[in-house]
XYZ file of C-alpha atoms in Angstrom:
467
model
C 282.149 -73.515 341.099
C 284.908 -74.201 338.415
C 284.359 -77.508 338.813
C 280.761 -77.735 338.219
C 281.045 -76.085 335.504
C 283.615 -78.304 334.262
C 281.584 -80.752 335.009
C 277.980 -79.543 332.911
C 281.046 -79.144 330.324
C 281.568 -82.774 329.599
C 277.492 -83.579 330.157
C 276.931 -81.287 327.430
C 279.749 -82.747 324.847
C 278.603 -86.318 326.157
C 274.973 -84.801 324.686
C 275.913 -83.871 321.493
C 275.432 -86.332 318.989
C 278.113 -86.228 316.936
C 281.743 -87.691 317.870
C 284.303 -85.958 319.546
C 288.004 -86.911 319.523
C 290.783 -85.167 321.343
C 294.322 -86.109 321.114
C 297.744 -84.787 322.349
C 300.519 -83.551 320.676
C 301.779 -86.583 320.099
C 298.608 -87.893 318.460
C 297.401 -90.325 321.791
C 294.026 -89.958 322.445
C 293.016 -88.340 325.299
C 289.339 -88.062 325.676
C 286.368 -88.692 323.247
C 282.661 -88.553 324.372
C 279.481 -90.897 324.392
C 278.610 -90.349 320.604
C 282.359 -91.205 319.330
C 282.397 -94.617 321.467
C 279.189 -95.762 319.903
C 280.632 -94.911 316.480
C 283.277 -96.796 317.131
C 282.414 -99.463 319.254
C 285.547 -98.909 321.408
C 285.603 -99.163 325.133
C 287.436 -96.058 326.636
C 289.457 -97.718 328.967
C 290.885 -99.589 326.001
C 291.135 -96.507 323.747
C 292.689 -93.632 325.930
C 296.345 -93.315 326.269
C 296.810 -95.333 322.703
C 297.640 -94.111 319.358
C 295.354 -93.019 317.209
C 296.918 -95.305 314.708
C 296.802 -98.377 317.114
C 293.033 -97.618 317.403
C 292.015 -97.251 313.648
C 294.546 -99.349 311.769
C 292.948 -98.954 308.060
C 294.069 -94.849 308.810
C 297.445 -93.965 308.075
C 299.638 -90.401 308.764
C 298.504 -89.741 305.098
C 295.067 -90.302 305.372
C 294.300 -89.453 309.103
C 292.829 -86.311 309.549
C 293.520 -85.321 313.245
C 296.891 -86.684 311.936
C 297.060 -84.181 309.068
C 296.025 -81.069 311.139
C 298.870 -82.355 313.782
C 301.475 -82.042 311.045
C 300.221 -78.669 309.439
C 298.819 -77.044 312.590
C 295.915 -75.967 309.935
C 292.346 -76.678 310.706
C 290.422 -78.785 308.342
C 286.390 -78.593 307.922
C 283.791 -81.287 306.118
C 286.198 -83.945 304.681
C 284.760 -86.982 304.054
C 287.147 -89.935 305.828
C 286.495 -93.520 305.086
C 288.252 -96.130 307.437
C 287.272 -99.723 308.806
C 286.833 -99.982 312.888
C 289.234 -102.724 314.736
C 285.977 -104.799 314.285
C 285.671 -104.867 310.569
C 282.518 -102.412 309.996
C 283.378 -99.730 307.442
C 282.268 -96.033 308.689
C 282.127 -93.242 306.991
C 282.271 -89.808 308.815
C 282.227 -85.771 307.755
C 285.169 -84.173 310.000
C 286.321 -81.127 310.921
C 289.088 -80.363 313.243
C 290.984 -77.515 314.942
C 294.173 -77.659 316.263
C 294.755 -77.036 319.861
C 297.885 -74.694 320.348
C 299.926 -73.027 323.086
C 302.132 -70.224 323.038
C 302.119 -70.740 319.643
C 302.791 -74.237 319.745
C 300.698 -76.889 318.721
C 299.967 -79.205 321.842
C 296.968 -81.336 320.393
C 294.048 -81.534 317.969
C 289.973 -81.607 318.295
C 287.923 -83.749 316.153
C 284.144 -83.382 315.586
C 282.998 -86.499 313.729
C 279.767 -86.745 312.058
C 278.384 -90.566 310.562
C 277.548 -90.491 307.036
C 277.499 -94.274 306.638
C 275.327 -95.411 303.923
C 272.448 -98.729 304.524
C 275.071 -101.480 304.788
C 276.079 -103.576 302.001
C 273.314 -106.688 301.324
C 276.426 -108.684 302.215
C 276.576 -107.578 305.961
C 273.171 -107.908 305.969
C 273.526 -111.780 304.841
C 275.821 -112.049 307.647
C 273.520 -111.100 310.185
C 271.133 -113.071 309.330
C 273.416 -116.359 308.905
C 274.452 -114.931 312.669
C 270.653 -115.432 313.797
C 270.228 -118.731 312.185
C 273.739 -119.649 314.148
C 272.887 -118.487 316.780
C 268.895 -119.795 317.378
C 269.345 -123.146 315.596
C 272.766 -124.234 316.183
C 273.341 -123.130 319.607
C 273.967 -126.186 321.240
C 276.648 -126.855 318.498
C 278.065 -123.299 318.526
C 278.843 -123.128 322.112
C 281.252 -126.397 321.526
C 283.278 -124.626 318.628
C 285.929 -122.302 319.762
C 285.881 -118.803 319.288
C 288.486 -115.981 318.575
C 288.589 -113.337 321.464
C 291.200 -111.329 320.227
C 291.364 -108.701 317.762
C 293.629 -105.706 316.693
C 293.400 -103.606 319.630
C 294.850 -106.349 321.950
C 297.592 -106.160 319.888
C 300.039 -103.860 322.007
C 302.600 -101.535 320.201
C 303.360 -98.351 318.546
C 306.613 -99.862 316.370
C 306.053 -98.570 312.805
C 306.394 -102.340 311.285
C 303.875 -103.563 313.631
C 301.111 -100.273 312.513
C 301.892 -101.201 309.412
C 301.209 -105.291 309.825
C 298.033 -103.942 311.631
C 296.532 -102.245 308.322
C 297.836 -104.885 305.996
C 295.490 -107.221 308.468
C 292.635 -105.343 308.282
C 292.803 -105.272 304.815
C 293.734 -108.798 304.831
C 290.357 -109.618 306.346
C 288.347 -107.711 303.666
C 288.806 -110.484 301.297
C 288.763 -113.783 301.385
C 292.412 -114.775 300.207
C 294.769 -117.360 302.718
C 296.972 -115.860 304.653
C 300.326 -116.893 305.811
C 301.752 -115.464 309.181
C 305.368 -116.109 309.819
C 307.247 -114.867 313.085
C 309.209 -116.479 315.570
C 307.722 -118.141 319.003
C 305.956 -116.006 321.110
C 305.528 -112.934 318.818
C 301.936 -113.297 318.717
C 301.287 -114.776 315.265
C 297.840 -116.064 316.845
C 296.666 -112.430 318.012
C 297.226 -111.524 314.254
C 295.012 -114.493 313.036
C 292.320 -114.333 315.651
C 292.288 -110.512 314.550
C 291.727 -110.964 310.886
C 288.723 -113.794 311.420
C 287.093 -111.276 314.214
C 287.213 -108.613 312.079
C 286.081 -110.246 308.649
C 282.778 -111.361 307.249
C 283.107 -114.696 309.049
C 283.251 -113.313 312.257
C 280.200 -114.505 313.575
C 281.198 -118.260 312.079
C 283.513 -120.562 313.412
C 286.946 -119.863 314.062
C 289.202 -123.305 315.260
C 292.657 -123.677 315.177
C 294.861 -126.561 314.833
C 298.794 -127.038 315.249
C 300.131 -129.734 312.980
C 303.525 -130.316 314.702
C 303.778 -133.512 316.670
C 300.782 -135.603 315.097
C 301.011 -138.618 313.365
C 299.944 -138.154 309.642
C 297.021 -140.751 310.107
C 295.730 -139.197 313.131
C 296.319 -135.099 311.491
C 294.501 -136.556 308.281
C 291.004 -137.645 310.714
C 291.654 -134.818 312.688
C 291.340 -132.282 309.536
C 288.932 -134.267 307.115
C 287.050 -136.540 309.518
C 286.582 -140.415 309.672
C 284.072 -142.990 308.788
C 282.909 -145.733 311.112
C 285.700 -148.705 310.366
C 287.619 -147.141 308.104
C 290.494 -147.475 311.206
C 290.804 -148.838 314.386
C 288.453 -147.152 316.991
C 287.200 -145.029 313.872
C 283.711 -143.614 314.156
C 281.616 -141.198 312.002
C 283.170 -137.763 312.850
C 283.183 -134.794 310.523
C 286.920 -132.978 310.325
C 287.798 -129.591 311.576
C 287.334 -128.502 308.069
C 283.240 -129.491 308.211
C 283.361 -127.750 311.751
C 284.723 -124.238 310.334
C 282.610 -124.481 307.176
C 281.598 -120.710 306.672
C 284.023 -119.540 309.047
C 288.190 -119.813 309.729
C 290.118 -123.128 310.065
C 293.833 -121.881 311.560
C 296.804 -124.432 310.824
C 299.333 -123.767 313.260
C 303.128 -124.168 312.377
C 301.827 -125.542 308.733
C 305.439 -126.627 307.702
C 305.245 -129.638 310.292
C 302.617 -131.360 307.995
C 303.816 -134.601 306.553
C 304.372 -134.224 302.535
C 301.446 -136.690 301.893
C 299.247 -135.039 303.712
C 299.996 -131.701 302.143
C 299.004 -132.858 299.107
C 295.359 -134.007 300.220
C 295.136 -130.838 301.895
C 296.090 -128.798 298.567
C 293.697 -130.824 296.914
C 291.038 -129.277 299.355
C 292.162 -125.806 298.903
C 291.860 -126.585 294.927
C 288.346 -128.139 294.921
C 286.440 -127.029 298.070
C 285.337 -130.194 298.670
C 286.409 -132.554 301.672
C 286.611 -136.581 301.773
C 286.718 -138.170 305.311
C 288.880 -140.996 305.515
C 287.382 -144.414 304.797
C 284.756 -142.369 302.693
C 284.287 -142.811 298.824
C 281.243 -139.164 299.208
C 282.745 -135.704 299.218
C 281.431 -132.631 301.405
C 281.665 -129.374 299.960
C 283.716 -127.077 302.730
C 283.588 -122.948 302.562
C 286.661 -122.251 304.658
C 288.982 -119.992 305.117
C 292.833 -121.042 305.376
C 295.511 -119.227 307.835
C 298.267 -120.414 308.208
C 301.446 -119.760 310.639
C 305.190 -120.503 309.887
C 307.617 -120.210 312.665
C 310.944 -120.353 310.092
C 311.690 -117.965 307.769
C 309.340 -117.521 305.236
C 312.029 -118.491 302.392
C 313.397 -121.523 303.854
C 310.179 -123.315 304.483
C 309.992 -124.039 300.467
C 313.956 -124.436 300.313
C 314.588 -126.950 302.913
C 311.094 -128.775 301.621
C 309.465 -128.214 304.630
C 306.105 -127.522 302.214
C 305.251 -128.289 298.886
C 305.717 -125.279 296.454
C 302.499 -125.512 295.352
C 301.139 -125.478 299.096
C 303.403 -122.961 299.981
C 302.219 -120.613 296.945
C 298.460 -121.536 297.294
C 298.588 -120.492 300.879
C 300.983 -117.597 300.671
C 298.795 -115.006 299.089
C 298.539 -112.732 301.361
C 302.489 -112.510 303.807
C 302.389 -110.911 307.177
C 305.842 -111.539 308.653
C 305.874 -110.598 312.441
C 309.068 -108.854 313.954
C 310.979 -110.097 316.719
C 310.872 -108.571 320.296
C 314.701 -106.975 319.899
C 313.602 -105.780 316.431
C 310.871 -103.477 318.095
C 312.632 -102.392 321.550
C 310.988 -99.021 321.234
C 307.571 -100.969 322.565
C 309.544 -103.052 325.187
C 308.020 -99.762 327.793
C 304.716 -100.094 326.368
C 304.191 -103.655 326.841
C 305.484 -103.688 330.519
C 302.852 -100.901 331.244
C 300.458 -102.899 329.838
C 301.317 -106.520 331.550
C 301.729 -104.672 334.788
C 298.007 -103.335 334.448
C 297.162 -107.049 333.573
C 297.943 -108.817 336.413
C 297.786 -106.558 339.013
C 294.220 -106.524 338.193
C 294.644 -110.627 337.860
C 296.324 -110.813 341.008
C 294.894 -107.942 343.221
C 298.704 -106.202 343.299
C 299.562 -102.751 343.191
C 302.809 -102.457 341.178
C 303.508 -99.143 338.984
C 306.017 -100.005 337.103
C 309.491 -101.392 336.701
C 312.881 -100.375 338.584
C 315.268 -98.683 336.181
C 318.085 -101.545 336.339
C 315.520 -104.198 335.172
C 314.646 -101.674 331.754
C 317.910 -101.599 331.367
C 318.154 -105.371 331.421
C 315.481 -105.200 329.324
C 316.257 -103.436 326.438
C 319.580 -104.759 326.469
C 318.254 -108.673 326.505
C 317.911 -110.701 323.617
C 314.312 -111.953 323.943
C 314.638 -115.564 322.837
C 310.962 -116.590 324.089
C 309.484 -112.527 322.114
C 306.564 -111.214 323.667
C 305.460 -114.024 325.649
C 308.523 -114.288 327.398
C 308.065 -110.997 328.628
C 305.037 -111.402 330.019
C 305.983 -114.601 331.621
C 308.607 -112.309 333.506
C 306.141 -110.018 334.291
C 302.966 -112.446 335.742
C 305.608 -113.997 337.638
C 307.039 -111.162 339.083
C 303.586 -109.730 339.885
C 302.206 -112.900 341.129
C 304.936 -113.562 343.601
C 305.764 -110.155 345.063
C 304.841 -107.153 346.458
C 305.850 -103.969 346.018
C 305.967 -100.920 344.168
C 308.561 -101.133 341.013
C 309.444 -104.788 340.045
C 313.189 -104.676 340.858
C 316.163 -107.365 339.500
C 315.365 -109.794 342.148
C 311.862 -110.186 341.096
C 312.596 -111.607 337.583
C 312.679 -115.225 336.961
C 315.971 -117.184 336.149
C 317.374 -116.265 332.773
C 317.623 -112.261 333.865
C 319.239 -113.227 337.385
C 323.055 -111.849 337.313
C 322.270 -110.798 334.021
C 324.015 -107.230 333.045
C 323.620 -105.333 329.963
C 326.719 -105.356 328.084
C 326.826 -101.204 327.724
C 326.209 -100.355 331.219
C 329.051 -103.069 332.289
C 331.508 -101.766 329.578
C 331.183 -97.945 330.535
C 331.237 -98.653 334.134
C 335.151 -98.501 334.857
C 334.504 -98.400 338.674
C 334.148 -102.590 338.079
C 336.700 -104.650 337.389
C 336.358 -107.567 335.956
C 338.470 -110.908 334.902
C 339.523 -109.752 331.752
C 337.906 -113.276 329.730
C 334.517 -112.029 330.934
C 334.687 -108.509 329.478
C 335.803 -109.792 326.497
C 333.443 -112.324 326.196
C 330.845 -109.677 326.812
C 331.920 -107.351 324.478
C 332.317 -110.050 321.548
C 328.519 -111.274 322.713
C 327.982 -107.415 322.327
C 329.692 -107.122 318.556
C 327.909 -110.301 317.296
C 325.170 -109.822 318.439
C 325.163 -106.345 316.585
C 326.555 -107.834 313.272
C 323.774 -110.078 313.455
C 321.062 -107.710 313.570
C 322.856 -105.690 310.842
C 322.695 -108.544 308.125
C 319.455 -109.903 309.421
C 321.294 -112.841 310.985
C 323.036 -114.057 307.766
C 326.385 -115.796 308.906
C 328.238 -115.094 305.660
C 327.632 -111.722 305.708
C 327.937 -110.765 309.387
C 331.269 -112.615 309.215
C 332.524 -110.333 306.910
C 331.458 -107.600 308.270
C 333.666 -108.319 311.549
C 335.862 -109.503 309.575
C 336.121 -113.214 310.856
C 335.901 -116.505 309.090
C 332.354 -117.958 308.671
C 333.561 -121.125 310.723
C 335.166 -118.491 313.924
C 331.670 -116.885 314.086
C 329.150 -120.225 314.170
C 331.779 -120.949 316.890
C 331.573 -117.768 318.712
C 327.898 -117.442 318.426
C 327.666 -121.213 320.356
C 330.180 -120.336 322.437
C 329.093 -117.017 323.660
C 324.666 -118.797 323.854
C 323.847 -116.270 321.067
C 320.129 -116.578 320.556
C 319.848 -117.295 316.476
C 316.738 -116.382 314.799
């Protein structure tokens, strides 16, 4: 009996047609009902278990409601709470909540959410109706151009920099301004990008991407502006990638391998909207937004003249700089769950979770490759196993043998030649110094008190990973 009446329970919240959030002590989300989803637009399966933060990243501790009655354990009723979904549509919604408490304790909060949201602004509207037009006479055409599939809830992690990136890209795709997204390999610069054009006004334009390492200037410069027939060997009449995105997102990938001359024809695109294939004497007028991704520090790039300062500060408006893996350890757990789930449902497997000698390799590792190398580690653990817990002799190469320096150093019961521990604990200092000064030589050799010269050694000595 308890049962069915749990059960005409949730059909009669799934009823009601206002939104219902419920989230734990800890401010996850742990059930919200029919009405909620379609306010959002959020598929439970992607929504339950994550922060509420992760999920709405235009909300803030400040600003959050369920947040706000979490902290003060005070119920709240009718405040008004403005905040843009993970796909760019402002909502406005009349809350109340309650907190949900235990022995005096508060274990959770209960959110009834009621839309308020005004006629949408004649701009959405516009976009819609460029979004027909796409879609019924250009759909031959649109189903060539590539599209963005990722957006800010495939972004994975409950680090406090990376909530924060998360709202600065939301806002970021409110306007209209070029963005420049630095971050080494493999921290998932691209998610960020393909995030900000899916949740913008140009989502439902083109979005194409385009690295500029490794290309010949000539062939970057057709590739970008287009050709005319004979202006070049083998030339033929071909608009450029910046014709193709016109009205949507053009994405320059690793933007500081551009040759200098051919930053200056692109600046002089940015400047004037208008585009001039080569071999062509006519201009095309181009409505494009830039993005652009760095993989160097952001500083350097203008130092070292890797880009024009007047490229750099046309395209640097708006900064998102992307942490490294073994800056944000804390989601290390996080993103293993979430891999695992990935390919096991890829590969048909059945793994739970990780054995706890490999987390300790892995919060102890450096994380050259970031993000994607640990996903590598886990698709090919998953894909070439079976089992319950991925264990040390399911990881690929670079982890086999591999011990974390604390475990080995506290374990006395070990012995070891005496030039590996030391080598290991050194690895273990530098390593730390380096973190400490944000991997600035000078500084993290005085702070071990070494010469400059004895740590650039050590650090190629000992394969330090240098960022």
């Amino acid at each position: 009996m308890e049962i069915k009446y749990f059960d005409a329970l949730i059909q009669a919240i799934n009823i009601i047609t206002d939104g219902i959030h419920i989230v734990d002590a800890s401010g996850k989300i742990v059930y919200y009902n029919i009405a909620a989803k379609q306010l959002d637009e959020i598929d439970v399966d992607k929504a339950i278990g994550r922060h509420i933060l992760e999920v709405y990243p235009s909300l803030s501790f400040d600003t959050s409601t369920i947040l706000k009655v979490l902290k003060t354990g005070k119920p709240i009723y009718n405040v008004e709470q403005n905040f843009v979904n993970y796909k760019g549509d402002k909502i406005s919604t009349l809350n109340s909540t309650l907190p949900i408490t235990y022995n005096n304790k508060v274990v959770g909060a209960l959110e009834v959410s009621r839309n308020i949201t005004k006629v949408r602004e004649l701009s959405e509207k516009i976009v819609n109706l460029q979004r027909e037009l796409y879609e019924t006479s250009e759909s031959l055409e649109k189903t060539s151009k590539p599209l963005a599939k990722f957006n800010f809830l495939d972004i994975i992690g409950q680090n406090k920099e990376m909530l924060k990136l998360k709202s600065l890209g939301l806002k970021a795709a409110m306007s209209d301004s070029p963005v420049m997204v630095a971050g080494s390999t493999g921290t998932g610069k691209e998610l960020f990008v393909q995030s900000i054009h899916n949740s913008s006004n140009r989502k439902h334009k083109p979005f194409i991407a385009q690295n500029c390492a490794a290309l010949p200037s000539n062939l970057l410069e057709s590739i970008l502006f287009g050709s005319v027939k004979g202006s070049f060997t083998g030339a033929e009449n071909r608009p450029g990638l910046f014709e193709l995105a016109n009205g949507g997102t053009l994405f320059l990938d690793e933007i500081n391998s551009m040759p200098l001359e051919l930053q200056t024809k692109l600046l002089r695109v940015l400047q004037d909207g208008r585009v001039r294939r080569v071999g062509s004497s006519n201009t095309v007028d181009v409505d494009v937004r830039v993005i652009s991704a760095i993989n160097t520090e952001i500083n350097e790039v203008v130092e070292s003249k890797q880009l024009r300062q007047d490229l750099f500060f046309r395209l640097n408006v708006i900064t998102l700089v992307i942490p490294d893996l073994c800056k944000r350890k804390e989601d290390i757990p996080i993103l293993v769950e979430h891999f695992i789930k990935k390919y096991n449902d890829k590969c048909s497997k059945f793994f739970s979770g990780i054995s706890k000698e490999v987390m300790d390799i892995f919060m102890e590792y450096s994380w050259p490759g970031n993000v994607r190398e640990l996903e590598h580690a886990i698709e090919s653990a998953v894909s070439l196993y079976d089992g319950d817990l991925i264990r040390e002799e399911h990881l690929p190469f670079q982890f086999k043998n591999y011990h974390p320096t604390y475990s080995s150093s506290l374990d006395t019961s070990v012995i070891q030649p005496l030039n590996v521990a030391v080598d290991k604990v050194e690895r273990e200092i530098i390593i730390s110094a380096l973190e400490q000064t944000d991997y600035n030589i000078a500084k993290a050799a005085k702070l071990i008190n070494v010469p400059r010269q004895t740590l650039q050694y050590k650090i190629k000595k000992l394969d330090i990973p240098f960022h």
